[in-house]
Structure formats: C-alpha cells, structure tokens
Short mmCIF file of C-alpha atoms in Angstrom, two decimals:
data_model
loop_
_atom_site.label_atom_id
_atom_site.label_comp_id
_atom_site.label_asym_id
_atom_site.label_seq_id
_atom_site.Cartn_x
_atom_site.Cartn_y
_atom_site.Cartn_z
CA MET A 1 2.30 19.08 -6.02
CA PRO A 2 5.27 17.99 -8.29
CA LYS A 3 4.70 14.54 -9.96
CA ALA A 4 7.69 12.44 -9.83
CA LYS A 5 8.41 10.20 -12.82
CA THR A 6 8.29 6.40 -11.97
CA ALA A 7 11.22 4.56 -12.80
CA PRO A 8 10.39 1.74 -15.01
CA MET A 9 11.61 -1.69 -14.15
CA GLN A 10 14.32 -2.25 -16.60
CA PRO A 11 15.87 -5.51 -17.52
CA MET A 12 18.64 -6.28 -15.20
CA PRO A 13 20.20 -9.60 -16.16
CA LYS A 14 22.82 -9.51 -12.76
CA ALA A 15 19.75 -8.80 -10.46
CA ASN A 16 17.50 -11.62 -12.45
CA ALA A 17 20.58 -13.77 -12.20
CA ALA A 18 20.42 -13.26 -8.27
CA PHE A 19 16.94 -13.24 -7.68
CA ALA A 20 16.40 -16.75 -9.54
CA ILE A 21 19.64 -18.32 -7.64
CA LEU A 22 17.95 -16.97 -4.55
CA LEU A 23 14.77 -18.70 -5.01
CA LEU A 24 16.23 -21.84 -6.46
CA GLY A 25 18.53 -21.95 -3.35
CA MET A 26 15.96 -21.61 -1.09
CA VAL A 27 13.47 -24.01 -2.33
CA SER A 28 16.29 -26.60 -2.85
CA TYR A 29 17.05 -26.11 0.94
CA PHE A 30 13.36 -26.32 1.71
CA ILE A 31 12.95 -29.57 -0.06
CA TYR A 32 15.91 -31.03 1.84
CA TRP A 33 14.25 -29.90 5.07
CA GLY A 34 10.54 -30.87 4.19
CA LEU A 35 11.33 -34.55 3.25
CA GLY A 36 12.88 -34.92 6.49
CA TYR A 37 9.94 -33.09 8.14
CA THR A 38 7.35 -35.53 6.40
CA GLN A 39 9.71 -38.49 6.98
CA TYR A 40 9.72 -39.25 3.20
CA HIS A 41 6.23 -40.03 3.16
CA HIS A 42 4.85 -39.60 -0.51
CA VAL A 43 7.99 -38.07 -2.04
CA THR A 44 6.61 -37.38 -5.21
CA LEU A 45 3.37 -35.67 -3.87
CA PHE A 46 5.69 -33.49 -1.87
CA LEU A 47 7.74 -32.39 -4.87
CA ILE A 48 4.89 -31.91 -7.03
CA ALA A 49 3.14 -30.23 -3.76
CA THR A 50 5.87 -27.89 -3.24
CA LEU A 51 6.26 -26.57 -6.80
CA PHE A 52 2.94 -26.01 -7.03
CA GLY A 53 2.90 -23.89 -3.62
CA VAL A 54 6.20 -21.86 -4.56
CA PHE A 55 4.46 -21.21 -8.08
CA MET A 56 1.26 -19.76 -6.42
CA ALA A 57 3.50 -17.92 -4.06
CA PHE A 58 5.58 -16.36 -7.06
CA ASN A 59 2.36 -15.57 -8.63
CA ILE A 60 0.84 -13.87 -5.54
CA GLY A 61 3.85 -11.78 -5.66
CA GLY A 62 3.52 -10.98 -9.06
CA ASN A 63 -0.27 -9.86 -8.88
CA ASP A 64 -1.06 -8.90 -4.90
CA VAL A 65 2.45 -7.58 -3.97
CA ALA A 66 2.54 -5.69 -7.37
CA ASN A 67 -0.62 -3.97 -6.60
CA SER A 68 -0.10 -3.50 -3.07
CA PHE A 69 3.14 -1.24 -3.83
CA GLY A 70 1.61 0.02 -7.44
CA THR A 71 0.77 3.23 -5.59
CA SER A 72 4.22 3.89 -4.14
CA VAL A 73 5.78 3.03 -7.40
CA GLY A 74 3.86 5.00 -9.25
CA ALA A 75 3.56 8.06 -7.32
CA GLY A 76 7.26 8.25 -7.45
CA THR A 77 7.92 7.54 -3.93
CA LEU A 78 9.68 4.17 -4.03
CA THR A 79 11.52 2.62 -6.45
CA VAL A 80 10.94 -0.97 -7.49
CA THR A 81 14.31 -2.17 -5.63
CA GLN A 82 13.13 -0.08 -2.28
CA ALA A 83 9.28 -1.37 -2.52
CA LEU A 84 11.17 -5.11 -2.94
CA LEU A 85 13.14 -4.58 0.27
CA ILE A 86 10.04 -3.50 2.28
CA ALA A 87 7.66 -6.12 0.79
CA ALA A 88 10.43 -8.58 1.81
CA VAL A 89 10.47 -7.64 5.39
CA PHE A 90 6.93 -6.71 6.01
CA GLU A 91 4.98 -9.06 4.07
CA VAL A 92 6.94 -12.26 5.84
CA SER A 93 6.26 -10.23 8.94
CA GLY A 94 2.73 -9.54 8.24
CA ALA A 95 2.00 -13.72 7.73
CA VAL A 96 4.35 -14.53 11.11
CA ILE A 97 2.41 -12.27 13.60
CA ALA A 98 -1.03 -11.69 12.50
CA GLY A 99 -1.91 -14.08 9.57
CA GLY A 100 -2.78 -17.23 11.55
CA GLU A 101 -6.75 -16.72 11.67
CA VAL A 102 -6.97 -16.21 7.98
CA THR A 103 -4.56 -19.28 7.13
CA GLU A 104 -7.04 -21.37 9.32
CA THR A 105 -10.09 -19.92 7.14
CA ILE A 106 -8.24 -20.93 3.94
CA ARG A 107 -6.84 -23.89 4.91
CA SER A 108 -9.84 -25.46 6.83
CA GLY A 109 -12.64 -23.07 6.63
CA ILE A 110 -14.23 -23.65 3.04
CA VAL A 111 -14.09 -27.20 2.67
CA ASP A 112 -16.32 -29.32 5.46
CA LEU A 113 -14.03 -32.45 5.79
CA ASN A 114 -16.57 -34.28 7.92
CA ALA A 115 -19.40 -33.78 5.08
CA LEU A 116 -18.44 -36.81 3.40
CA PRO A 117 -15.82 -39.90 3.72
CA LEU A 118 -12.41 -38.51 2.70
CA LYS A 119 -9.07 -40.23 2.44
CA PRO A 120 -5.96 -38.85 2.98
CA ILE A 121 -5.17 -38.76 -0.94
CA ASP A 122 -8.21 -36.66 -1.65
CA LEU A 123 -7.70 -33.66 0.69
CA ILE A 124 -3.83 -33.93 -0.97
CA LEU A 125 -5.23 -33.65 -4.38
CA ILE A 126 -8.11 -30.98 -3.37
CA MET A 127 -5.26 -28.52 -2.02
CA MET A 128 -3.01 -29.13 -4.91
CA SER A 129 -5.58 -28.51 -7.64
CA ALA A 130 -6.57 -25.30 -5.77
CA LEU A 131 -2.88 -24.29 -6.02
CA LEU A 132 -2.12 -24.98 -9.16
CA SER A 133 -5.49 -23.60 -10.74
CA ALA A 134 -4.99 -20.39 -9.05
CA ALA A 135 -1.52 -19.85 -9.66
CA LEU A 136 -2.25 -20.19 -13.40
CA TRP A 137 -5.28 -17.87 -13.54
CA LEU A 138 -2.86 -15.30 -11.41
CA LEU A 139 -0.28 -15.67 -13.74
CA PHE A 140 -2.59 -14.97 -16.77
CA ALA A 141 -4.06 -12.03 -15.20
CA THR A 142 -0.70 -10.53 -14.05
CA LYS A 143 0.79 -10.81 -17.91
CA LYS A 144 -2.55 -8.72 -19.07
CA GLY A 145 -1.80 -5.83 -16.17
CA LEU A 146 -5.11 -7.03 -14.31
CA PRO A 147 -5.08 -6.90 -10.47
CA VAL A 148 -7.23 -9.50 -9.08
CA SER A 149 -8.14 -11.28 -5.86
CA THR A 150 -5.52 -14.25 -4.85
CA THR A 151 -8.08 -14.79 -2.44
CA HIS A 152 -11.02 -15.52 -4.75
CA ALA A 153 -8.91 -17.80 -7.03
CA ILE A 154 -7.61 -20.19 -4.40
CA ILE A 155 -11.01 -20.25 -3.14
CA GLY A 156 -12.46 -20.93 -6.41
CA GLY A 157 -9.76 -23.56 -6.78
CA ILE A 158 -10.85 -25.15 -3.43
CA VAL A 159 -14.40 -25.15 -4.18
CA GLY A 160 -13.90 -26.46 -8.00
CA SER A 161 -11.94 -29.50 -7.09
CA SER A 162 -14.04 -30.33 -3.91
CA VAL A 163 -17.35 -30.25 -6.10
CA VAL A 164 -15.69 -32.69 -8.33
CA LEU A 165 -14.67 -35.14 -5.68
CA GLY A 166 -18.07 -34.81 -3.70
CA SER A 167 -19.59 -35.87 -7.05
CA GLN A 168 -17.64 -38.81 -7.29
CA ILE A 169 -17.95 -40.02 -3.66
CA SER A 170 -21.98 -39.51 -3.71
CA GLN A 171 -22.55 -41.10 -7.24
CA GLY A 172 -24.92 -38.29 -7.74
CA ASP A 173 -27.14 -38.83 -5.13
CA GLY A 174 -27.28 -34.73 -4.65
CA SER A 175 -24.66 -34.48 -2.08
CA ALA A 176 -21.93 -33.15 -4.15
CA LEU A 177 -22.31 -29.85 -2.90
CA ALA A 178 -21.94 -30.57 1.15
CA MET A 179 -18.31 -30.69 0.88
CA VAL A 180 -18.37 -27.06 0.55
CA LYS A 181 -19.10 -24.80 3.31
CA TRP A 182 -21.48 -22.58 1.49
CA SER A 183 -22.37 -20.41 4.59
CA GLU A 184 -18.69 -19.59 5.08
CA VAL A 185 -18.13 -18.84 0.84
CA GLY A 186 -21.20 -16.73 1.27
CA ARG A 187 -19.91 -14.81 4.08
CA ILE A 188 -16.73 -14.31 2.31
CA ALA A 189 -19.02 -13.25 -0.80
CA VAL A 190 -20.55 -10.29 0.98
CA SER A 191 -16.89 -9.03 2.04
CA TRP A 192 -16.04 -8.97 -1.57
CA VAL A 193 -18.77 -6.80 -2.31
CA LEU A 194 -18.02 -4.63 0.36
CA SER A 195 -13.86 -4.76 0.09
CA PRO A 196 -13.74 -1.99 -2.82
CA ALA A 197 -17.08 0.21 -1.61
CA LEU A 198 -15.38 0.40 2.16
CA GLY A 199 -11.90 0.73 0.57
CA GLY A 200 -13.20 3.88 -1.95
CA MET A 201 -15.17 5.17 1.09
CA VAL A 202 -12.60 5.34 3.67
CA SER A 203 -9.92 6.55 1.27
CA ALA A 204 -12.53 9.35 -0.33
CA THR A 205 -13.29 10.45 3.52
CA ILE A 206 -9.40 10.74 4.38
CA PHE A 207 -8.16 12.31 1.04
CA TYR A 208 -11.25 14.71 1.12
CA VAL A 209 -9.88 16.01 4.43
CA VAL A 210 -6.16 15.62 2.84
CA LYS A 211 -7.16 17.70 -0.20
CA ARG A 212 -9.05 20.42 1.43
CA GLN A 213 -6.92 21.34 4.47
CA VAL A 214 -3.55 20.63 3.21
CA LEU A 215 -3.37 20.46 -0.82
CA ASP A 216 -5.99 23.24 -1.78
CA TYR A 217 -5.08 25.43 1.00
CA ASN A 218 -1.39 25.08 -0.22
CA VAL A 219 -2.66 26.00 -3.85
CA ARG A 220 -4.51 29.05 -2.29
CA VAL A 221 -1.24 30.45 -0.47
CA ILE A 222 1.21 29.80 -3.15
CA ALA A 223 -1.64 31.66 -5.43
CA GLN A 224 -1.52 34.68 -3.22
CA LEU A 225 2.17 34.50 -2.93
CA LYS A 226 2.47 34.46 -6.55
CA ALA A 227 0.08 37.40 -6.86
CA ILE A 228 2.24 39.40 -3.84
CA LYS A 229 5.38 38.80 -5.58
CA ALA A 230 4.05 40.11 -8.81
CA GLU A 231 2.49 43.02 -6.98
CA LYS A 232 6.04 43.62 -5.75
CA LYS A 233 7.54 43.54 -8.91
CA ALA A 234 5.27 45.85 -10.52
CA TYR A 235 5.78 47.85 -7.72
CA LYS A 236 9.41 48.23 -8.09
CA GLU A 237 8.94 49.04 -11.36
CA GLN A 238 6.60 51.59 -10.96
CA HIS A 239 8.84 53.58 -8.46
CA ARG A 240 11.93 53.17 -11.08
CA GLN A 241 10.13 54.97 -13.64
CA GLN A 242 8.81 57.74 -11.18
CA PHE A 243 12.15 57.99 -9.64
CA ALA A 244 13.38 58.55 -13.46
CA ALA A 245 11.17 61.32 -13.97
CA LEU A 246 12.09 63.21 -11.46
CA ASP A 247 14.50 66.24 -11.65
CA GLU A 248 17.93 66.28 -9.61
CA GLN A 249 17.11 68.02 -6.78
CA GLU A 250 14.25 65.65 -6.24
CA LYS A 251 16.12 62.34 -6.78
CA ILE A 252 18.74 63.71 -4.31
CA GLN A 253 15.90 64.26 -1.50
CA VAL A 254 14.11 60.97 -2.33
CA ALA A 255 17.51 59.19 -2.42
CA THR A 256 18.76 60.40 0.91
CA ALA A 257 14.84 59.64 2.70
CA MET A 258 15.55 56.10 1.01
CA ALA A 259 19.08 55.42 2.33
CA ARG A 260 18.01 56.40 5.99
CA ASP A 261 15.20 54.12 5.78
CA ALA A 262 17.01 51.11 4.01
CA GLU A 263 19.39 51.23 7.37
CA ILE A 264 16.48 50.33 9.48
CA TYR A 265 14.15 48.29 7.34
CA ASP A 266 16.31 45.15 7.58
CA GLU A 267 16.13 45.45 11.30
CA PRO A 268 13.82 42.72 12.99
CA ASP A 269 11.86 45.19 15.08
CA TYR A 270 11.96 48.51 13.25
CA ASP A 271 9.21 50.88 13.77
CA PRO A 272 7.19 51.41 10.43
CA ASN A 273 6.24 54.88 11.42
CA GLU A 274 10.27 55.81 11.34
CA LEU A 275 10.00 55.29 7.63
CA GLU A 276 10.21 58.39 5.37
CA SER A 277 10.29 57.63 2.08
CA GLU A 278 6.96 56.75 0.00
CA TYR A 279 8.63 53.61 -1.27
CA TYR A 280 9.34 51.68 1.91
CA LYS A 281 6.18 52.48 3.34
CA GLY A 282 4.65 50.90 0.19
CA LEU A 283 7.12 48.01 0.31
CA HIS A 284 6.51 47.48 4.17
CA GLU A 285 2.64 47.48 3.28
CA ILE A 286 3.19 44.86 0.86
CA ASN A 287 5.43 42.83 2.92
CA THR A 288 2.97 43.13 5.93
CA ARG A 289 0.17 41.41 3.76
CA LYS A 290 2.84 38.92 2.57
CA ASP A 291 3.81 37.98 6.40
CA ALA A 292 0.04 37.75 7.41
CA ILE A 293 -0.33 34.61 5.05
CA ASP A 294 0.34 31.73 7.38
CA THR A 295 2.28 29.94 4.56
CA TYR A 296 3.20 26.65 6.53
CA ARG A 297 -0.23 26.00 8.63
CA ALA A 298 -1.02 23.00 6.93
CA LEU A 299 2.77 21.64 7.34
CA TYR A 300 2.50 22.63 11.03
CA THR A 301 -0.96 21.46 11.91
CA TRP A 302 -2.81 18.79 9.60
CA VAL A 303 -0.06 17.13 7.83
CA PRO A 304 1.44 16.06 11.59
CA ALA A 305 -2.07 15.27 13.05
CA ILE A 306 -2.88 13.08 9.57
CA LEU A 307 0.22 11.29 10.16
CA SER A 308 -0.10 10.75 13.80
CA ILE A 309 -3.80 9.37 13.60
CA GLY A 310 -2.86 7.17 10.51
CA GLY A 311 0.29 5.88 12.27
CA MET A 312 -2.14 4.96 15.59
CA LEU A 313 -4.67 3.14 13.16
CA ILE A 314 -1.97 1.28 11.70
CA SER A 315 -0.42 0.60 15.08
CA SER A 316 -3.68 -0.27 16.52
CA MET A 317 -3.89 -3.26 14.40
CA LEU A 318 -0.50 -4.44 15.16
CA ILE A 319 -0.64 -3.75 18.99
CA PHE A 320 -4.40 -5.46 19.30
CA LYS A 321 -3.97 -8.40 16.51
CA GLY A 322 -0.27 -8.97 16.24
CA LEU A 323 1.32 -8.68 19.41
CA LYS A 324 -1.87 -10.21 21.29
CA ASN A 325 -0.82 -13.33 19.32
CA LEU A 326 2.57 -13.33 21.05
CA ASN A 327 0.79 -13.33 24.52
CA LEU A 328 3.10 -10.66 25.87
CA GLY A 329 0.28 -10.13 28.76
CA MET A 330 -0.17 -6.37 27.71
CA SER A 331 -3.74 -5.13 29.41
CA ALA A 332 -5.94 -3.03 27.34
CA LEU A 333 -5.05 0.08 29.03
CA THR A 334 -0.72 -0.44 28.55
CA SER A 335 -1.72 -1.19 24.98
CA ALA A 336 -4.13 2.22 24.84
CA PHE A 337 -1.08 4.07 26.39
CA LEU A 338 1.68 2.52 24.14
CA LEU A 339 -0.68 3.59 21.37
CA LEU A 340 -0.83 7.34 22.32
CA MET A 341 2.92 7.35 22.86
CA ILE A 342 3.06 5.82 19.13
CA GLY A 343 0.95 8.80 18.02
CA ALA A 344 2.62 11.32 19.82
CA GLY A 345 6.18 10.19 18.85
CA ILE A 346 4.98 10.28 15.00
CA TRP A 347 3.54 13.71 15.48
CA LEU A 348 6.76 15.20 17.41
CA ALA A 349 8.98 13.69 14.26
CA THR A 350 6.76 14.97 11.39
CA PHE A 351 6.29 18.57 13.25
CA MET A 352 10.11 18.79 13.86
CA TYR A 353 10.57 17.45 10.04
CA ALA A 354 8.02 20.10 8.69
CA LYS A 355 9.79 23.01 10.79
CA ASN A 356 13.29 22.15 8.95
CA LEU A 357 11.48 22.75 5.51
CA LYS A 358 10.82 26.45 6.46
CA ARG A 359 12.09 28.86 3.79
CA LYS A 360 11.68 26.12 1.10
CA ASP A 361 9.46 25.78 -1.62
CA LEU A 362 5.99 25.00 -0.39
CA ASP A 363 5.19 22.39 -2.86
CA LYS A 364 8.58 20.41 -2.64
CA SER A 365 8.02 20.55 1.28
CA THR A 366 4.70 19.22 1.11
CA PHE A 367 6.00 16.57 -1.55
CA LEU A 368 8.98 15.49 0.74
CA VAL A 369 6.74 15.34 3.57
CA PHE A 370 4.08 12.96 2.02
CA SER A 371 6.93 10.91 0.32
CA TRP A 372 7.89 10.33 4.06
CA MET A 373 4.31 9.13 5.18
CA GLN A 374 4.03 7.14 2.23
CA VAL A 375 6.74 5.14 3.06
CA LEU A 376 5.33 4.36 6.38
CA THR A 377 2.19 3.42 4.79
CA ALA A 378 3.70 1.40 2.07
CA ALA A 379 5.26 -0.61 4.84
CA SER A 380 2.39 -0.97 7.25
CA PHE A 381 0.27 -2.22 3.94
CA ALA A 382 2.85 -4.74 3.17
CA PHE A 383 2.35 -5.83 6.72
CA SER A 384 -1.27 -6.24 6.45
CA HIS A 385 -1.22 -7.86 3.19
CA GLY A 386 1.26 -10.38 4.41
CA ALA A 387 -1.28 -11.04 7.39
CA ASN A 388 -3.85 -11.69 5.02
CA ASP A 389 -3.12 -13.05 1.72
CA ILE A 390 0.25 -14.93 1.76
CA ALA A 391 -1.93 -17.45 3.40
CA ASN A 392 -3.52 -17.99 -0.07
CA ALA A 393 -0.49 -19.95 -0.73
CA ILE A 394 0.78 -21.19 2.80
CA GLY A 395 -2.81 -22.30 4.03
CA PRO A 396 -3.17 -25.20 1.51
CA PHE A 397 0.06 -26.07 1.20
CA ALA A 398 0.43 -26.43 5.22
CA ALA A 399 -2.48 -28.79 4.91
CA ILE A 400 -0.85 -31.09 2.32
CA MET A 401 2.35 -31.13 4.12
CA ASP A 402 0.27 -32.19 7.56
CA VAL A 403 -1.65 -35.03 5.47
CA ILE A 404 1.67 -36.22 3.64
CA ARG A 405 3.46 -36.51 7.06
CA SER A 406 0.73 -38.03 9.14
CA ASN A 407 -1.90 -39.50 6.77
CA ASP A 408 -4.42 -38.09 8.38
CA ILE A 409 -6.97 -35.41 7.00
CA ASN A 410 -7.25 -33.74 10.66
CA ALA A 411 -3.81 -33.35 11.27
CA SER A 412 -2.64 -29.72 12.23
CA SER A 413 0.99 -28.87 12.96
CA PRO A 414 2.18 -25.53 13.91
CA MET A 415 3.64 -23.18 11.05
CA GLN A 416 6.87 -23.97 10.52
CA PRO A 417 9.23 -20.74 9.88
CA VAL A 418 11.28 -22.23 7.12
CA VAL A 419 7.81 -22.71 5.21
CA LEU A 420 7.18 -18.93 5.71
CA LEU A 421 10.50 -18.13 4.67
CA THR A 422 10.41 -20.14 1.43
CA PHE A 423 7.17 -19.12 0.52
CA GLY A 424 8.31 -15.15 1.31
CA VAL A 425 11.23 -15.38 -0.98
CA ALA A 426 9.01 -16.64 -3.83
CA LEU A 427 6.45 -14.02 -3.10
CA ILE A 428 9.40 -11.58 -3.75
CA VAL A 429 10.79 -13.41 -6.87
CA GLY A 430 7.70 -13.05 -8.51
CA LEU A 431 6.81 -9.46 -7.77
CA TRP A 432 10.59 -8.76 -9.43
CA PHE A 433 10.06 -11.02 -12.65
CA VAL A 434 6.37 -10.42 -13.46
CA GLY A 435 5.00 -7.39 -11.27
CA LYS A 436 5.67 -4.56 -13.46
CA GLU A 437 2.12 -4.62 -15.50
CA VAL A 438 0.09 -4.70 -12.48
CA ILE A 439 2.12 -1.99 -10.87
CA GLN A 440 1.62 -0.02 -13.91
CA THR A 441 -2.20 -0.43 -13.88
CA VAL A 442 -2.55 0.35 -10.11
CA GLY A 443 -0.32 3.05 -9.90
CA LYS A 444 -0.62 5.05 -12.93
CA ASP A 445 -3.46 3.81 -15.35
CA LEU A 446 -6.67 3.82 -12.62
CA ALA A 447 -5.94 7.33 -11.34
CA GLU A 448 -2.84 9.92 -11.28
CA LEU A 449 -1.17 9.32 -7.89
CA HIS A 450 1.43 11.36 -5.93
CA PRO A 451 2.60 10.90 -2.39
CA SER A 452 -0.07 12.70 -0.77
CA SER A 453 -2.81 10.44 -2.61
CA GLY A 454 -0.77 7.39 -2.60
CA PHE A 455 -0.42 7.65 1.22
CA VAL A 456 -4.13 7.69 1.74
CA ALA A 457 -4.78 5.06 -0.71
CA GLU A 458 -2.46 2.80 1.15
CA LEU A 459 -3.39 3.75 4.75
CA SER A 460 -7.20 3.13 3.65
CA ALA A 461 -6.53 -0.11 2.31
CA ALA A 462 -4.10 -1.26 5.03
CA THR A 463 -6.80 -0.11 7.49
CA VAL A 464 -9.60 -1.89 6.13
CA VAL A 465 -7.10 -4.97 5.36
CA MET A 466 -6.22 -5.36 8.81
CA ALA A 467 -9.69 -4.98 10.33
CA ALA A 468 -10.71 -7.79 8.21
CA SER A 469 -7.57 -9.69 9.46
CA VAL A 470 -8.58 -8.93 12.78
CA LEU A 471 -12.06 -10.83 12.41
CA GLY A 472 -10.30 -13.81 10.49
CA LEU A 473 -12.08 -13.05 7.10
CA PRO A 474 -10.03 -13.30 3.87
CA VAL A 475 -11.23 -10.41 2.10
CA SER A 476 -9.44 -9.34 -1.13
CA SER A 477 -6.84 -6.71 -0.45
CA THR A 478 -6.79 -5.96 -4.30
CA HIS A 479 -10.35 -5.23 -4.33
CA ILE A 480 -9.85 -3.14 -1.28
CA LEU A 481 -6.69 -1.35 -2.79
CA VAL A 482 -8.25 -0.69 -6.29
CA GLY A 483 -11.54 0.80 -4.43
CA ALA A 484 -9.14 2.99 -2.48
CA VAL A 485 -7.29 4.30 -5.39
CA LEU A 486 -10.76 5.12 -7.36
CA GLY A 487 -11.64 6.92 -3.96
CA VAL A 488 -8.89 8.94 -4.29
CA GLY A 489 -9.77 9.15 -8.01
CA VAL A 490 -13.18 10.65 -7.17
CA ILE A 491 -11.68 13.39 -5.22
CA ASN A 492 -9.31 14.40 -8.05
CA ARG A 493 -11.84 13.78 -10.50
CA ASN A 494 -9.29 11.63 -12.46
CA ALA A 495 -10.39 8.11 -11.68
CA ASN A 496 -10.32 6.14 -14.91
CA TRP A 497 -13.56 4.29 -15.07
CA LYS A 498 -13.10 2.79 -18.33
CA MET A 499 -9.88 0.94 -17.04
CA MET A 500 -12.40 -0.55 -14.39
CA LYS A 501 -13.95 -2.55 -17.22
CA PRO A 502 -11.63 -4.84 -18.11
CA ILE A 503 -10.86 -5.34 -14.16
CA GLY A 504 -14.28 -5.58 -13.30
CA LEU A 505 -14.61 -8.46 -15.66
CA ALA A 506 -11.58 -10.07 -14.23
CA TRP A 507 -12.85 -10.02 -10.70
CA VAL A 508 -16.10 -11.49 -11.84
CA VAL A 509 -14.32 -14.59 -13.81
CA THR A 510 -11.74 -15.19 -11.31
CA LEU A 511 -13.46 -17.73 -9.23
CA PRO A 512 -15.39 -19.37 -12.17
CA ALA A 513 -11.80 -19.68 -13.84
CA ALA A 514 -10.19 -20.91 -10.86
CA ALA A 515 -12.91 -23.34 -10.30
CA MET A 516 -12.86 -24.79 -13.77
CA LEU A 517 -8.95 -24.99 -13.93
CA SER A 518 -9.09 -26.92 -10.60
CA ILE A 519 -11.59 -29.35 -11.64
CA SER A 520 -9.21 -30.34 -14.64
CA SER A 521 -6.53 -30.30 -12.38
CA PHE A 522 -7.98 -32.40 -9.99
CA LEU A 523 -9.09 -35.11 -12.71
CA ILE A 524 -5.66 -35.19 -14.12
CA LEU A 525 -3.72 -35.51 -10.73
CA GLN A 526 -6.45 -38.25 -9.78
CA ILE A 527 -5.42 -40.40 -12.89
CA ILE A 528 -1.58 -39.75 -12.19
CA PHE A 529 -2.23 -40.51 -8.60
CA LYS A 530 -4.94 -43.05 -8.25
#
C-alpha cells in the first residue's frame, strides 16, 4: 500500500499570530467572566490559578493531543491543520458530554479532604502546585518528543503537594500520608500497567484480522494479476513471433480467423466455442483465469464489516455513556437499535464507496477507503481523549474556582461552559505550537504507519479509553495509544523497541518528577500567599 508523505509543520507566522491572538482573547474574556463568577474574591490567586490552568491545558495539547493525532498525521491521512480542526470540535465535545466522571475523580478522588483539618487556601495551593508542576514536566517531555501521561503528571502533582501539606499539619506524627487516598492511587496504578498492554492486545488482534483478510489478500491478488499480465504480454509476443514465421498463405488464413474472432470477442456474452483462432482461444483462457480472481473481495466484504463494527464500538461508548448523561430517557432497547442502525448505515456507505472504486488501482483504492476510515477513528479518539484527559486541567482548576468563590473546600458547582471553551482553546493552541515533536515520535518513530494501521491504532485506543471513561477511571490515553501503535508494529514486524527505552523511562519518572516539582511549587506558593 502506498505510504503518503507526512506534511511537516512549517513555520507559519500569520497562523502563529492568529493562534496567539485567539488564546489571548479567550483568556482575557475568561478572566473578565471569572472575576465576576468568583465575586472578586482573592483576585491575585484567581489570576495566577488561571495562568497555571491555561498553561496546563496548553501542554496537554502539545503532548497528549499531539500523540493522539500523531497516528493520523504520521500516516498521511490528515494534515496538521485538519487535525487541529477535528481536535477543536471533538476534544471539547468529549469533555462536555462524557468527561464528568473522570473530572470528579481527578478533582476530589485522589486527596481525602477529611483526613486532616484543611483551610480553603490549603486546597487552592495544592491544586495550583499540581497544575504548575504537571505543566512544567509536560513541557519538558514535549520538547524532547516524549509522549507521557498527563494523568500521571497531574496525579503526581496532587500527591506531592498533599503529602508535604499533610506533613506540615501533622507535625511529623506519621499521618502525613493520610491525606492521599492510596487505595485510589493503587487502583489507578493498576490501570497504568494494564493500559499499554490492553492497547497493544486490542490493536494487535484487530490489525491481525485487517492484515490477513485485507492487506495480505490484496498483496496476493496484485501478485496474481501481475503474473497474469506478464503471461499475457509474453503470450502476445510469442504469437507475434510465430505469426511472423508463417508463409503468406498461412498468414492470410490466421489473420482471417483472428478477424472473425475479434468481432465476437468483445461481446459480453460471446460463446468461447465459436472462437476459431488459436490466439483468441489462448487469450480467452488467460482472461478467464484473470476474471476468476475476486480482486475486490476484501473491499466489498471485510472493509465494510470492519468499519461497521468499529463504528458501532465507538458509537456504543457515546450512546451508553455520553447520551446517558444528557438524560434523554432512551431505553436500552432503543439504544441497541440505534446502534444497529448506525452500524448498518456505515456498512452501506462504505460498501457503496468501495463499489465506486471498481476498475481503479487496488492499492490506491484500499488506501482511500482506509484514509476515510481513519478520519472517523481520529474524530472518535479525539472525543474519547477529551472525555478523559482534558479533565487533568479542568478538574483541579474547577476545585480552585469553587473554593475561591465560596471559601468552602467542599463546594462543588456545575462545570461552566466558558471554562471548557477556554481550556479547549488553550489545548488546541498548545498542539499547534509545541506538538510537532510528539507527533513525529508517535506517528513515525514507533512504527511505520499507513491509513489501515493508523485506523486500527486509533480505534483500539479509543475503545479502551472510552471503556475506562465509562468506569470513571482516569487511565493514560498516552500509554494506551503507544501500546496500540506497538501492537500494530508487532504484527507488521516494524516496531521500534529502541524508541521505547526513553519513552518507558519518561513514563516511570513522570509521577515522581511531577511530585517533586509540586513539593517545590507548593512551598514557594506558601511563602507568597501565607
């Protein structure tokens, strides 16, 4: 299958200025709105917290969104600009529709607010330190081109600042660690181990089917067609030489028979028994073998089925998770039939699309179909990523806003749309400015990707991430996607395991590095605000 060239992210001064102005304008409006929302309580704290929160969202875009779209850009299916547009719509949509449970886990599920007597300022400083430390670590990893977990980073930040505060409050009596819900951290830690394994297993399983039933089948068919084409060419050349060796009388007889055969040969329902010349009889035998090859079988059967099942997997996450949160009153039976309708619609659309590709190059036709499929999976993965990981910035910041507004550590208000929009803009701007290194790593360095393998990696990762989101568990979409890419690489035998050494080291270091940075940040903020 032809490998499309990846369009590099070239310097674009006008676009850079436009994104910078967009972010500045959005943040300015948010500050204006936020000051009123918090009733002008602790203005300096609010402004600094906003800076840290937007900075965190910016770096989530540069690292997490970049690795999410690395497969699409690396496979040549989407340009960076197209990836930006998809991310802008589906990332924020995922956060709004399906991110509520994960946001709550990040926001209050890691620290036990009742374990020790806390003041409102304590919770604010914990979350501010976590946001700053996680953002700084993400920026470092992003510039090195290392896809790391924003979930690990923010949890490490929360744990680090919580432990140091607990140590201060308990005055060394051994209860400093009581603020952290270690059982919750342990549950999440298990998911960190399972994330890449699940991503790899699901991806390898799906891609094995795609490779065997579609890609390898096409390779065999193309080889057979090339062999028949070469045989046909040799047959014609052999006949030309034999015809040239005939005397004039024999040439007239052979040419006359061939002329009569030529008149009926192009008729769709001609009878091969009516052929007189040996040339057309041989040609008929070769063409019969060519016509017996079911060239487009994979495009007509397996490809629509794979896309239909993939579409239903993604849609099921939306229907049973996202739409459920909207309280539409849909019964399980109604949802199931809607899911079947979606699958049938995708199958029909793909089948008709494949039918229109008949008589075109098989490799190019397969490339086009999978490119279309990968756009759908890219959008789906953007939705699942938004549901899961944008909460890493919004969760801590929402806690800060609620405490500033009410001066109560247990305060919790509905997520305001302007918060989602502002952080969504910061996320997309971060992808634009600092995402190219991570896109390179995930899209090209881990394994060579084309639309079919990119489609499988994205579909597998989206399915695993959304399943975790349904359970309210903040897993690492980064680990899942890297595992999915490597799963494809294992089947294709082109996985770059050497690249996993620095990535694996970054994974191990992320949580303790963010925790240490958070401890330092917390102590500095304490000096400033206490």
